[in-house]
Amino acid sequence: MEERLRKLFSSVFQIPADYAPETVAMDSFSEWDSLKHLTLILALEKEFNIQFSEDEFPMLDSFSSVLSLIRSKSEEK
Amino acid sequence: MPLTHALVFNGKGFVLTKQKLSLMGYAEILAENRLLGEQLSGNQLIVRVLSNIVVTPIKELLEYELRRNKINATVVLGEYDNICQNSFELSDANVVLIFWDVTNISESFPSWALTMDDSTLQQVEEKVLQEMNLVLHNLRNVPVVLFNAYTSILFNATEVSENALDRIVKALNNHLRSLQFKNLRVIDIDKCIAQVSVERSVDWRMWHTSKMLYSIEFFTAYVQHVIPVFRSHGMAKKVLIFDCDNTLWKGIIGEDGLDGVELSKNSKNGRPFSEVQALALALYRKGVILGLCSKNEEEDVDEVLEKHPEMILRDEHFSVKRVNWDSKAENLQQIAKELNLGLDSFVFIDDSEFEASLVEQMLPQIEVLRVPKLLYNYPQYFREHMNLFWTGTHTSEDAVRTLMYKQQAVREQEEAKFASLEEYLKSLKLALTVFCDSPKTVARVAQLTQKTNQFNLTTKRYSEVDINSFVTSQNWLVYAFSMADHFGDFGLTGVALINLNPSGSEAEIDTFLLSCRVLGRNAEIKFFDFIIGQLQQYSVKIIKGSYIPTHKNAQVMTFYEARGFNVVEDTAEGKTYQLGTADYRCSSIEYIQLNLDNEYGRAPA
């Protein structure tokens, strides 16, 4: 799952595949604007076949928080 | 099944193929789009999107779809709800796309509209009309402006009567369609919504949080709907090439004969074909060049074109015909040369997965269509692909064009053959299963001797009783094979009946036939090699064969010559051949696997 997510981040944010995931967070990463945030959500939902509630949108603010949220959502299923 | 993988072998190497948007994940599209963008060079097409709603996904989806159509496009999104402002500064755009949705004409407009009195509604309408005029005036020098028609269907699909929102939408659209801007094309997005459904076209959660009204599914349908407009600038398809049997009519002319093929609009089996012919006639009248590429005897096909009372398309409608037994990829290349048109302007339609895949893989520039297995889907499938030929306008010049191409077509052009057919056949993973004197094959073997006309060296007809007696006889060998490839199983499709003399030193090939479904794969050679090998093992010294001509089997006239046999007699009734078993040269085809049926094994006397 982590590998798929890493690939997805690379596609969404147009960064090399060998980036360090901990460096990618909404606050510190200038690429991550509100439109990219939408793109990220849509891509995640398709890729992992899950749906986020609107309350969860703001929680998706870094690689690690995304990873833990999709992990817990995938377990719910 | 259409190919869905991104890489296909085209005979020379692996190339990126046309992977459908709807089959891909969004992240995958983002990645592929970036790759395609790096590969393409040359003139850039700049598409600017103006919108009063958030339409983020259209950038990547449209870019990807254009780029895979070899258009080096960059899609630039305007600022949110800045249609008028942005329209002043778009001098570099080749195409402008406008999403001006009633949903956001003002905050929550679809709901508030129902509370507004007529004069208030009138004021809203006036304001939008003025802005619309301003925007289109600003964009008058942009080559193409795509303006989505206003729609109320998202809100009113369950509303019985026409309401205020319907009325204002209708008024705005009437105005939009009355405008005389040459570059303006109104896109009816209701058609896209209808394809996806109202429910799945919108994402209310995203609308609520981010003003993004439409779903990815909607944008996917939308992009595919507008793509012909982009292709029409020099990239529309111009040529439609039909296979014949089970593509233009139901049945196989070489087997079923003129009276046996069905294409009447009054018959259940014929109707879909009749309808497709009518649609093709409509394309012809718009200037699309029609052609034939079929594995058949030319005179058989000509007979249908001339004499079949239910044919809608006649000889005059086909600018080019290639009716022969050569590879279709090769024939299509020749047609392109004749017409002096690029293969990328071709569409080819065939009912055979084998032929369709062969063309698709060897000539990836061609758009290949497949006759649906369920024939009642055929007309709709055909209709849905007619937009490949869309050019926006059609002039009398278009109609004349077909005639010109017909004159230009010079027949019998010798072209260098390309060597990759074998590569293709390899990729099919062909496998034969051979049966010998097997009781379970009797019925089908008899049927094949009765039905097979084209690839049949002697055309001797046998009943089940006959075949059964051969199976049990010590002097006869009844060989048959079934064939499969990675698309599926063709069933029992080849037969050889061998008659041995009493001492077993000579063998006569009484019958050698293949069903037309499996031609063009060299299965007959593999099968023949195998049989001769068996006869060698049985100590047969001399093999005899014959060719008895009929008006259907010209294609096997030189079969024995090609196998290295010597002609013994050559008369009007036919030719007889002979070869010492030891002199036979096996063709050693490695790309066809040969298995023995599990009950195989009876040796001759």
XYZ file of C-alpha atoms in Angstrom:
682
model
C 0.000 0.000 0.000
C 2.824 2.356 0.905
C 4.446 1.724 -2.471
C 1.210 2.400 -4.365
C 0.745 5.584 -2.388
C 4.307 6.662 -3.079
C 3.680 6.182 -6.802
C 0.422 8.091 -6.629
C 2.064 11.038 -4.862
C 4.726 11.072 -7.522
C 2.038 11.255 -10.230
C -0.107 13.853 -8.517
C 2.660 16.227 -7.457
C 4.889 15.565 -10.449
C 7.916 14.657 -8.402
C 10.544 11.953 -9.009
C 9.588 8.479 -7.810
C 12.504 8.334 -5.344
C 11.443 11.309 -3.228
C 11.507 11.154 0.570
C 7.846 10.918 1.609
C 8.333 12.725 4.900
C 9.219 15.894 2.965
C 5.814 16.014 1.306
C 3.321 17.866 3.447
C 0.776 20.530 2.698
C 2.434 23.229 4.811
C 5.985 22.760 3.632
C 5.447 21.794 0.019
C 4.633 24.644 -2.337
C 3.204 22.376 -5.050
C 0.412 21.334 -2.700
C -2.219 23.993 -3.343
C -5.974 23.660 -3.049
C -6.423 22.377 -6.604
C -3.687 19.798 -6.129
C -5.492 18.820 -2.961
C -8.637 18.098 -4.993
C -6.621 16.124 -7.503
C -5.033 14.137 -4.701
C -8.411 13.259 -3.183
C -9.875 12.163 -6.528
C -6.807 10.085 -7.333
C -6.792 8.433 -3.890
C -10.480 7.566 -4.082
C -10.080 5.915 -7.479
C -6.842 4.159 -6.650
C -7.904 2.659 -3.335
C -11.631 2.434 -4.048
C -12.559 4.395 -0.944
C -14.525 7.544 -0.271
C -13.563 10.299 2.105
C -16.069 12.367 3.991
C -15.691 16.110 3.781
C -14.473 16.168 7.394
C -11.589 13.967 6.357
C -10.437 16.266 3.523
C -8.360 18.559 5.782
C -6.787 15.558 7.521
C -5.113 14.541 4.267
C -2.253 16.976 4.743
C 0.921 14.887 4.539
C 2.172 11.605 3.127
C 2.099 9.927 6.531
C -1.367 11.160 7.480
C -2.743 10.056 4.105
C -1.153 6.646 4.560
C -2.652 6.119 8.013
C -6.101 7.303 6.906
C -6.315 5.060 3.849
C -5.033 2.171 5.965
C -7.812 2.596 8.495
C -10.429 3.129 5.753
C -9.328 0.024 3.912
C -9.661 -2.009 7.115
C -13.224 -0.733 7.642
C -14.274 -2.214 4.314
C -11.917 -8.056 -26.172
C -10.181 -4.848 -27.183
C -6.629 -4.545 -26.038
C -6.321 -2.653 -22.829
C -2.618 -2.764 -22.137
C -0.568 0.270 -22.919
C 2.173 -1.409 -24.893
C 1.514 -3.401 -28.036
C 3.768 -5.034 -30.537
C 3.411 -3.478 -33.973
C 5.761 -5.744 -35.884
C 8.772 -3.540 -35.404
C 8.753 -2.840 -31.722
C 6.554 -1.950 -28.816
C 4.580 1.242 -29.017
C 2.270 3.086 -26.723
C -1.238 2.343 -27.810
C -4.541 4.090 -27.495
C -5.610 3.247 -24.021
C -9.139 4.346 -23.314
C -9.622 7.015 -20.657
C -12.511 5.167 -19.081
C -10.304 2.150 -18.361
C -7.681 4.070 -16.422
C -7.340 5.262 -12.877
C -6.932 8.982 -12.366
C -3.406 8.727 -10.955
C -2.459 6.569 -13.921
C -3.769 9.207 -16.317
C -1.716 11.863 -14.522
C 1.432 9.772 -14.908
C 0.748 8.771 -18.532
C -0.136 12.324 -19.446
C 3.202 13.539 -18.146
C 5.035 10.870 -20.173
C 3.129 11.683 -23.359
C 3.822 15.370 -22.825
C 7.552 14.677 -22.725
C 7.374 12.566 -25.899
C 5.460 14.969 -28.091
C 7.058 17.876 -29.830
C 6.129 20.223 -32.623
C 3.351 22.769 -32.777
C 1.674 23.303 -29.468
C -2.061 23.524 -29.269
C -3.091 25.760 -26.410
C -6.499 25.113 -24.949
C -7.740 27.582 -22.372
C -10.635 26.766 -20.131
C -12.900 29.493 -18.773
C -15.319 28.501 -16.070
C -17.559 29.735 -13.293
C -17.166 26.411 -11.469
C -14.106 24.377 -10.492
C -13.213 22.024 -13.335
C -9.732 20.877 -12.279
C -9.825 17.323 -13.731
C -10.495 18.518 -17.256
C -6.934 19.730 -17.609
C -5.276 16.337 -17.307
C -8.086 14.339 -18.907
C -8.321 16.524 -21.999
C -4.560 16.831 -22.308
C -4.167 13.080 -22.120
C -6.892 12.393 -24.650
C -5.485 14.979 -27.068
C -1.927 13.818 -26.589
C -2.790 10.205 -27.236
C -4.379 11.480 -30.440
C -0.927 12.897 -31.222
C -1.980 16.481 -30.620
C 0.677 18.276 -28.623
C -1.764 20.113 -26.407
C -1.480 22.092 -23.231
C -4.661 22.834 -21.334
C -4.618 25.926 -19.147
C -7.303 26.511 -16.565
C -8.598 30.035 -16.066
C -9.240 31.477 -12.663
C -12.303 30.413 -10.748
C -15.432 32.333 -11.773
C -13.492 34.793 -13.911
C -14.940 34.086 -17.337
C -15.431 37.698 -18.355
C -12.154 38.904 -16.868
C -10.095 36.106 -18.432
C -11.705 36.537 -21.850
C -9.746 39.758 -22.355
C -6.363 38.069 -22.202
C -6.443 34.943 -24.315
C -4.665 35.957 -27.498
C -2.411 32.876 -27.483
C -5.230 30.324 -27.298
C -6.012 28.002 -30.198
C -9.130 26.700 -28.531
C -11.179 28.136 -25.698
C -13.559 25.958 -23.771
C -16.284 27.524 -21.676
C -17.994 25.972 -18.669
C -20.565 28.582 -17.759
C -22.885 26.664 -15.528
C -26.289 27.887 -14.309
C -25.460 26.180 -11.033
C -23.196 29.087 -10.213
C -24.670 32.015 -12.137
C -25.239 33.326 -8.663
C -25.001 31.581 -5.315
C -27.356 28.539 -5.258
C -29.152 29.861 -8.326
C -31.027 26.634 -9.248
C -32.906 26.821 -5.949
C -33.397 30.581 -5.752
C -34.550 30.732 -9.365
C -37.735 28.955 -8.328
C -38.540 31.775 -5.891
C -37.870 34.621 -8.303
C -40.619 36.576 -9.972
C -40.607 37.043 -13.729
C -38.984 40.459 -13.748
C -36.130 39.315 -11.503
C -35.576 36.293 -13.742
C -35.610 38.621 -16.716
C -32.871 40.719 -15.107
C -30.698 37.657 -14.489
C -31.175 36.565 -18.058
C -30.271 40.018 -19.406
C -27.120 40.145 -17.310
C -25.913 36.750 -18.510
C -26.734 37.574 -22.148
C -24.707 40.764 -21.956
C -21.753 38.967 -20.430
C -22.043 36.219 -23.005
C -21.918 38.765 -25.825
C -18.919 40.440 -24.271
C -16.999 37.188 -23.822
C -17.672 35.907 -27.325
C -16.758 39.279 -28.771
C -13.453 39.166 -26.889
C -12.823 35.661 -28.200
C -13.726 36.416 -31.817
C -10.145 35.858 -33.032
C -9.619 32.563 -31.245
C -9.858 29.831 -33.902
C -12.316 27.622 -32.007
C -14.581 28.360 -29.070
C -16.441 25.477 -27.462
C -19.294 26.754 -25.357
C -21.263 24.285 -23.278
C -24.989 24.707 -23.613
C -26.707 25.558 -20.346
C -28.443 22.673 -18.675
C -31.077 22.205 -15.988
C -31.132 18.428 -16.197
C -29.024 18.008 -13.045
C -31.771 19.682 -11.021
C -34.970 18.999 -12.907
C -34.737 15.403 -14.077
C -37.632 14.488 -11.790
C -39.670 17.664 -12.395
C -42.818 16.942 -14.407
C -43.526 20.396 -15.764
C -41.222 23.065 -17.101
C -40.122 25.364 -14.289
C -38.361 28.706 -14.032
C -34.913 27.162 -14.235
C -35.873 25.238 -17.372
C -37.200 28.419 -18.928
C -34.131 30.528 -18.295
C -31.860 27.741 -19.513
C -33.910 27.496 -22.685
C -33.755 31.262 -23.234
C -29.974 31.371 -22.703
C -29.463 28.488 -25.122
C -31.693 30.054 -27.765
C -29.590 33.168 -27.586
C -26.333 31.211 -27.629
C -27.376 29.264 -30.716
C -28.529 32.381 -32.535
C -25.133 34.081 -32.283
C -23.269 34.431 -35.554
C -19.706 33.788 -34.499
C -17.973 31.519 -36.992
C -15.628 30.094 -34.367
C -18.410 29.213 -31.944
C -19.516 25.638 -31.461
C -22.147 24.881 -28.861
C -21.655 21.605 -27.010
C -24.765 19.870 -25.775
C -23.533 18.557 -22.439
C -26.894 16.921 -21.742
C -25.617 14.187 -24.053
C -22.605 13.643 -21.801
C -24.770 13.679 -18.683
C -27.145 11.190 -20.324
C -24.268 8.817 -20.958
C -23.068 8.934 -17.364
C -26.445 9.448 -15.625
C -27.441 12.515 -13.633
C -26.513 10.905 -10.341
C -22.989 9.996 -11.354
C -22.276 13.173 -13.303
C -22.230 15.301 -10.186
C -20.354 15.051 -6.928
C -22.388 17.091 -4.437
C -19.790 16.522 -1.764
C -17.164 18.188 -3.942
C -19.596 20.883 -4.962
C -20.274 21.608 -1.318
C -16.617 21.729 -0.258
C -14.821 22.940 -3.365
C -17.268 24.183 -6.024
C -16.283 21.257 -8.159
C -19.637 20.232 -9.592
C -18.874 17.493 -12.066
C -17.377 14.065 -11.441
C -14.391 12.521 -13.164
C -16.808 10.218 -14.959
C -18.596 13.207 -16.425
C -15.357 14.828 -17.539
C -14.273 11.561 -19.144
C -17.504 11.402 -21.158
C -17.227 15.106 -21.952
C -13.680 14.846 -23.265
C -14.619 11.948 -25.488
C -17.632 13.863 -26.734
C -15.628 16.911 -27.824
C -12.578 15.117 -29.172
C -13.974 14.949 -32.761
C -13.918 18.745 -32.818
C -10.171 18.671 -32.221
C -9.637 15.819 -34.648
C -11.651 17.591 -37.339
C -8.727 19.942 -37.878
C -6.904 17.583 -40.183
C -7.222 14.487 -38.017
C -10.703 13.221 -38.766
C -10.897 9.780 -40.278
C -11.577 9.782 -43.993
C -11.704 6.155 -45.047
C -13.874 3.278 -43.828
C -12.832 -0.186 -44.951
C -15.237 -3.076 -44.479
C -14.610 -6.765 -44.276
C -17.449 -8.607 -46.102
C -18.647 -11.853 -44.515
C -20.460 -11.237 -41.227
C -19.553 -7.556 -41.434
C -21.546 -6.280 -44.419
C -23.898 -9.238 -44.425
C -24.705 -12.231 -42.259
C -23.062 -15.396 -43.525
C -20.105 -16.437 -45.630
C -20.587 -15.873 -49.332
C -18.035 -18.538 -50.304
C -19.933 -21.128 -48.237
C -23.522 -19.950 -48.111
C -23.832 -18.585 -51.637
C -25.776 -15.592 -52.939
C -29.084 -16.913 -51.617
C -27.621 -17.950 -48.282
C -26.252 -14.626 -47.017
C -28.695 -12.478 -45.081
C -29.039 -8.711 -45.206
C -32.723 -8.020 -45.452
C -34.178 -5.383 -43.174
C -37.158 -7.716 -42.921
C -35.214 -10.618 -41.462
C -34.004 -10.917 -37.908
C -30.434 -11.825 -38.843
C -30.214 -9.469 -41.776
C -31.599 -6.334 -40.136
C -28.497 -5.234 -38.184
C -26.398 -5.492 -41.338
C -28.946 -3.639 -43.414
C -28.983 -0.874 -40.800
C -25.191 -0.622 -40.742
C -25.162 -0.399 -44.536
C -27.657 2.467 -44.336
C -25.407 4.272 -41.827
C -22.401 3.682 -44.069
C -24.347 5.118 -46.988
C -24.968 8.236 -44.894
C -21.220 8.501 -44.276
C -20.557 8.031 -47.983
C -22.881 10.904 -48.773
C -20.895 13.085 -46.377
C -17.739 12.305 -48.314
C -16.312 9.364 -46.380
C -14.463 6.989 -48.682
C -15.691 3.414 -48.426
C -13.664 0.349 -49.303
C -13.604 -3.413 -49.030
C -10.856 -5.644 -47.704
C -11.959 -9.234 -47.522
C -10.552 -12.723 -47.775
C -12.814 -14.106 -50.465
C -13.030 -14.920 -54.130
C -13.438 -11.574 -55.860
C -16.197 -12.841 -58.154
C -18.260 -14.010 -55.173
C -18.172 -10.563 -53.589
C -18.818 -8.857 -56.927
C -21.861 -11.073 -57.366
C -23.332 -9.832 -54.079
C -22.554 -6.213 -54.956
C -24.226 -6.572 -58.328
C -27.032 -8.999 -57.780
C -28.142 -9.254 -54.192
C -31.517 -7.506 -54.101
C -31.138 -6.310 -50.507
C -27.695 -4.717 -50.786
C -27.774 -1.012 -49.968
C -24.118 -0.421 -50.770
C -23.220 -1.257 -54.351
C -20.008 -1.367 -56.327
C -20.258 2.375 -57.093
C -20.011 3.201 -53.376
C -16.679 1.472 -52.871
C -13.704 3.453 -54.086
C -11.310 0.610 -53.385
C -11.646 -3.147 -53.176
C -9.086 -5.668 -52.054
C -10.737 -9.074 -52.236
C -8.054 -11.751 -52.112
C -6.317 -14.125 -49.756
C -3.380 -11.915 -48.823
C -2.822 -10.477 -45.390
C -5.260 -7.692 -44.630
C -2.540 -5.503 -43.163
C -0.738 -5.695 -46.472
C -3.918 -4.969 -48.420
C -4.687 -1.958 -46.254
C -1.199 -0.575 -46.803
C -1.726 -0.892 -50.528
C -5.079 0.836 -50.304
C -3.451 3.729 -48.441
C -0.865 4.023 -51.182
C -3.526 3.918 -53.875
C -5.625 6.591 -52.243
C -2.561 8.575 -51.303
C -3.869 8.933 -47.768
C -2.149 8.182 -44.473
C -3.151 5.048 -42.602
C -4.036 7.280 -39.665
C -7.097 8.416 -41.602
C -8.350 4.819 -41.870
C -11.003 2.941 -39.945
C -11.255 -0.809 -40.517
C -14.122 -3.001 -39.393
C -14.095 -6.782 -39.224
C -15.945 -9.507 -37.334
C -12.854 -11.649 -36.830
C -10.831 -11.002 -33.706
C -7.872 -12.525 -35.484
C -8.020 -10.111 -38.414
C -8.867 -7.120 -36.230
C -5.933 -7.760 -33.901
C -3.591 -8.419 -36.772
C -4.394 -5.065 -38.345
C -4.349 -3.294 -34.987
C -0.943 -4.644 -34.089
C 0.740 -4.372 -37.466
C -0.771 -1.020 -38.405
C -1.423 0.750 -35.102
C -2.278 3.985 -36.912
C -5.546 2.446 -38.082
C -8.621 2.627 -35.870
C -9.995 -0.913 -35.791
C -13.635 -1.660 -35.045
C -15.050 -5.083 -34.255
C -18.524 -6.267 -35.139
C -20.120 -6.993 -31.756
C -20.777 -10.649 -30.977
C -24.379 -9.816 -30.157
C -25.620 -8.647 -33.530
C -28.424 -6.511 -32.157
C -25.705 -4.229 -30.744
C -24.075 -3.742 -34.129
C -25.999 -0.693 -35.430
C -25.614 1.202 -32.145
C -21.926 0.316 -31.917
C -21.467 1.579 -35.465
C -23.401 4.787 -34.759
C -21.258 5.489 -31.705
C -18.131 5.396 -33.845
C -19.421 7.584 -36.654
C -18.004 10.647 -34.882
C -14.543 9.460 -35.947
C -15.394 10.911 -39.356
C -16.867 14.143 -38.042
C -15.528 17.222 -39.807
C -17.973 19.862 -38.653
C -19.025 20.839 -42.111
C -19.540 19.016 -45.301
C -19.497 20.589 -48.681
C -20.372 19.440 -52.159
C -16.626 19.203 -52.612
C -16.560 16.399 -50.053
C -19.002 14.392 -52.082
C -16.926 14.880 -55.215
C -13.847 13.748 -53.359
C -14.913 10.133 -53.272
C -15.142 10.071 -57.053
C -11.697 11.573 -57.374
C -10.205 8.956 -55.128
C -11.881 6.276 -57.156
C -10.148 7.523 -60.295
C -6.863 7.832 -58.524
C -6.938 4.264 -57.377
C -4.617 2.287 -59.576
C -4.883 -1.457 -59.109
C -2.250 -4.142 -58.898
C 0.450 -2.044 -57.324
C 3.415 -4.120 -56.368
C 4.467 -3.303 -52.864
C 7.291 -4.590 -50.791
C 5.883 -7.131 -48.402
C 6.706 -6.630 -44.803
C 8.128 -9.467 -42.843
C 6.335 -9.173 -39.571
C 3.326 -11.424 -40.203
C 5.287 -14.270 -38.678
C 5.965 -12.132 -35.633
C 2.271 -11.584 -35.284
C 1.433 -15.260 -35.695
C 3.991 -16.044 -33.009
C 2.228 -13.702 -30.643
C -1.063 -15.569 -31.082
C 0.198 -18.717 -29.317
C -1.538 -20.981 -31.791
C -2.054 -24.586 -30.764
C -3.399 -27.532 -32.743
C -4.803 -30.656 -31.177
C -4.676 -33.538 -33.613
C -7.134 -36.443 -33.668
C -6.745 -39.670 -35.614
C -9.577 -42.139 -36.265
C -11.401 -40.708 -33.310
C -15.107 -41.658 -33.070
C -15.919 -38.375 -31.308
C -14.898 -36.398 -34.391
C -17.022 -38.324 -36.924
C -20.040 -36.031 -37.036
C -18.002 -32.826 -37.331
C -15.607 -34.306 -39.904
C -18.555 -35.331 -42.102
C -20.069 -31.888 -41.694
C -16.815 -30.197 -42.703
C -16.526 -32.319 -45.863
C -20.064 -31.282 -46.752
C -19.773 -27.588 -45.980
C -16.246 -26.576 -46.848
C -15.822 -25.095 -50.313
C -12.875 -22.770 -50.304
C -9.910 -24.449 -48.684
C -10.789 -27.904 -49.969
C -8.474 -29.687 -52.414
C -10.887 -32.305 -53.710
C -14.326 -31.209 -52.417
C -15.479 -34.786 -51.833
C -18.631 -34.931 -49.723
C -19.014 -37.668 -47.126
C -21.804 -38.684 -44.788
C -21.344 -39.663 -41.155
C -21.745 -43.298 -42.205
C -18.907 -42.891 -44.693
C -16.595 -41.256 -42.175
C -17.453 -43.854 -39.571
C -16.490 -46.620 -41.953
C -13.169 -44.859 -42.652
C -12.501 -44.562 -38.938
C -12.949 -48.286 -38.407
C -11.200 -49.316 -41.636
C -7.577 -50.471 -41.600
C -6.966 -48.767 -44.957
C -8.052 -45.286 -43.998
C -6.668 -42.699 -41.642
C -9.037 -39.941 -40.564
C -7.032 -36.986 -39.273
C -8.608 -33.873 -37.862
C -7.452 -30.959 -35.776
C -8.952 -28.402 -33.520
C -7.259 -25.053 -33.124
C -6.970 -22.530 -30.335
C -5.167 -19.256 -29.911
C -4.974 -16.853 -27.043
C -8.335 -15.373 -28.032
C -10.098 -18.703 -27.698
C -10.907 -22.034 -29.278
C -12.004 -22.447 -32.886
C -13.079 -26.076 -32.446
C -12.542 -28.794 -35.011
C -11.577 -26.974 -38.191
C -9.235 -29.141 -40.290
C -9.576 -32.592 -41.861
C -7.350 -34.945 -43.833
C -8.549 -38.322 -45.099
C -5.764 -40.682 -46.113
C -6.313 -43.866 -48.097
C -3.553 -46.492 -47.826
C -2.972 -49.202 -50.408
C -3.214 -52.817 -49.154
C 0.515 -53.201 -48.612
C 0.735 -49.877 -46.847
C 3.527 -48.596 -49.107
C 1.455 -45.855 -50.748
C -0.858 -43.271 -49.315
C -3.371 -41.181 -51.230
C -4.554 -37.916 -49.703
C -8.218 -38.259 -50.532
C -9.346 -35.115 -48.751
C -7.524 -32.152 -47.249
C -9.574 -29.236 -46.044
C -9.640 -26.336 -43.595
C -12.565 -24.297 -42.381
C -12.272 -20.694 -43.546
C -12.355 -19.575 -39.908
C -8.749 -20.630 -39.386
C -7.142 -19.577 -42.663
C -4.158 -17.271 -42.796
C -2.341 -18.779 -39.821
C -0.343 -21.504 -41.586
C -2.151 -24.177 -39.565
C -2.593 -26.197 -42.771
C 1.170 -26.426 -43.208
C 1.768 -27.506 -39.624
C -0.983 -30.104 -39.982
C 0.357 -31.326 -43.316
C 3.896 -31.610 -41.917
C 2.553 -33.678 -39.063
C 0.609 -36.067 -41.310
C 3.572 -36.677 -43.610
C 5.708 -37.299 -40.528
C 3.232 -39.924 -39.360
C 3.177 -41.592 -42.776
C 6.977 -41.703 -42.717
C 6.810 -43.499 -39.396
C 4.317 -45.963 -40.818
C 6.857 -46.756 -43.566
C 4.750 -45.284 -46.359
C 7.066 -44.727 -49.335
C 4.945 -42.737 -51.781
C 2.327 -40.080 -51.183
C -0.216 -39.102 -53.833
C -2.461 -36.116 -53.850
C -4.821 -34.314 -56.161
C -6.425 -30.970 -56.759
C -9.900 -30.952 -58.266
C -10.878 -27.422 -59.278
C -14.308 -26.019 -58.466
C -15.427 -22.422 -58.791
C -14.754 -21.916 -55.086
C -11.363 -23.441 -54.382
C -8.942 -21.493 -56.567
C -6.980 -20.469 -53.485
C -5.586 -24.021 -53.022
C -4.672 -24.517 -56.690
C -0.957 -24.584 -55.964
C -1.045 -26.111 -52.504
C 0.844 -29.279 -53.503
C 3.371 -27.366 -55.598
C 4.150 -25.264 -52.571
C 4.681 -28.440 -50.528
C 7.231 -29.673 -53.103
C 5.072 -32.315 -54.797
C 5.658 -33.288 -58.435
C 2.836 -32.952 -60.938
C 1.948 -36.308 -62.473
C -1.057 -35.328 -64.549
C -2.540 -31.948 -65.367
C -5.932 -32.024 -67.094
C -9.112 -29.995 -67.079
C -10.513 -32.284 -64.393
C -7.630 -31.524 -62.107
C -4.063 -32.235 -61.223
C -2.509 -35.254 -59.597
C 0.712 -35.217 -57.652
C 3.225 -37.558 -56.160
C 6.162 -37.375 -53.792
C 8.488 -39.856 -52.171
C 7.975 -39.599 -48.417
C 11.702 -39.288 -47.879
C 11.839 -36.251 -50.177
C 9.331 -34.206 -48.218
C 10.718 -31.048 -46.728
C 9.114 -30.245 -43.448
C 8.399 -26.533 -42.995
C 9.235 -26.695 -39.292
C 6.844 -24.024 -38.128
C 7.753 -23.437 -34.517
C 5.173 -20.866 -33.574
C 2.303 -23.371 -33.722
C 2.237 -25.856 -30.915
C 0.978 -29.324 -31.804
C -0.597 -31.641 -29.260
C -2.093 -35.067 -29.670
C -5.585 -35.734 -28.458
C -5.449 -37.885 -25.317
C -7.140 -40.771 -27.106
C -4.710 -40.548 -30.007
C -2.742 -43.647 -30.983
C -4.101 -46.236 -33.372
C -1.423 -47.373 -35.852
C -2.469 -48.455 -39.334
C -2.447 -52.087 -40.449
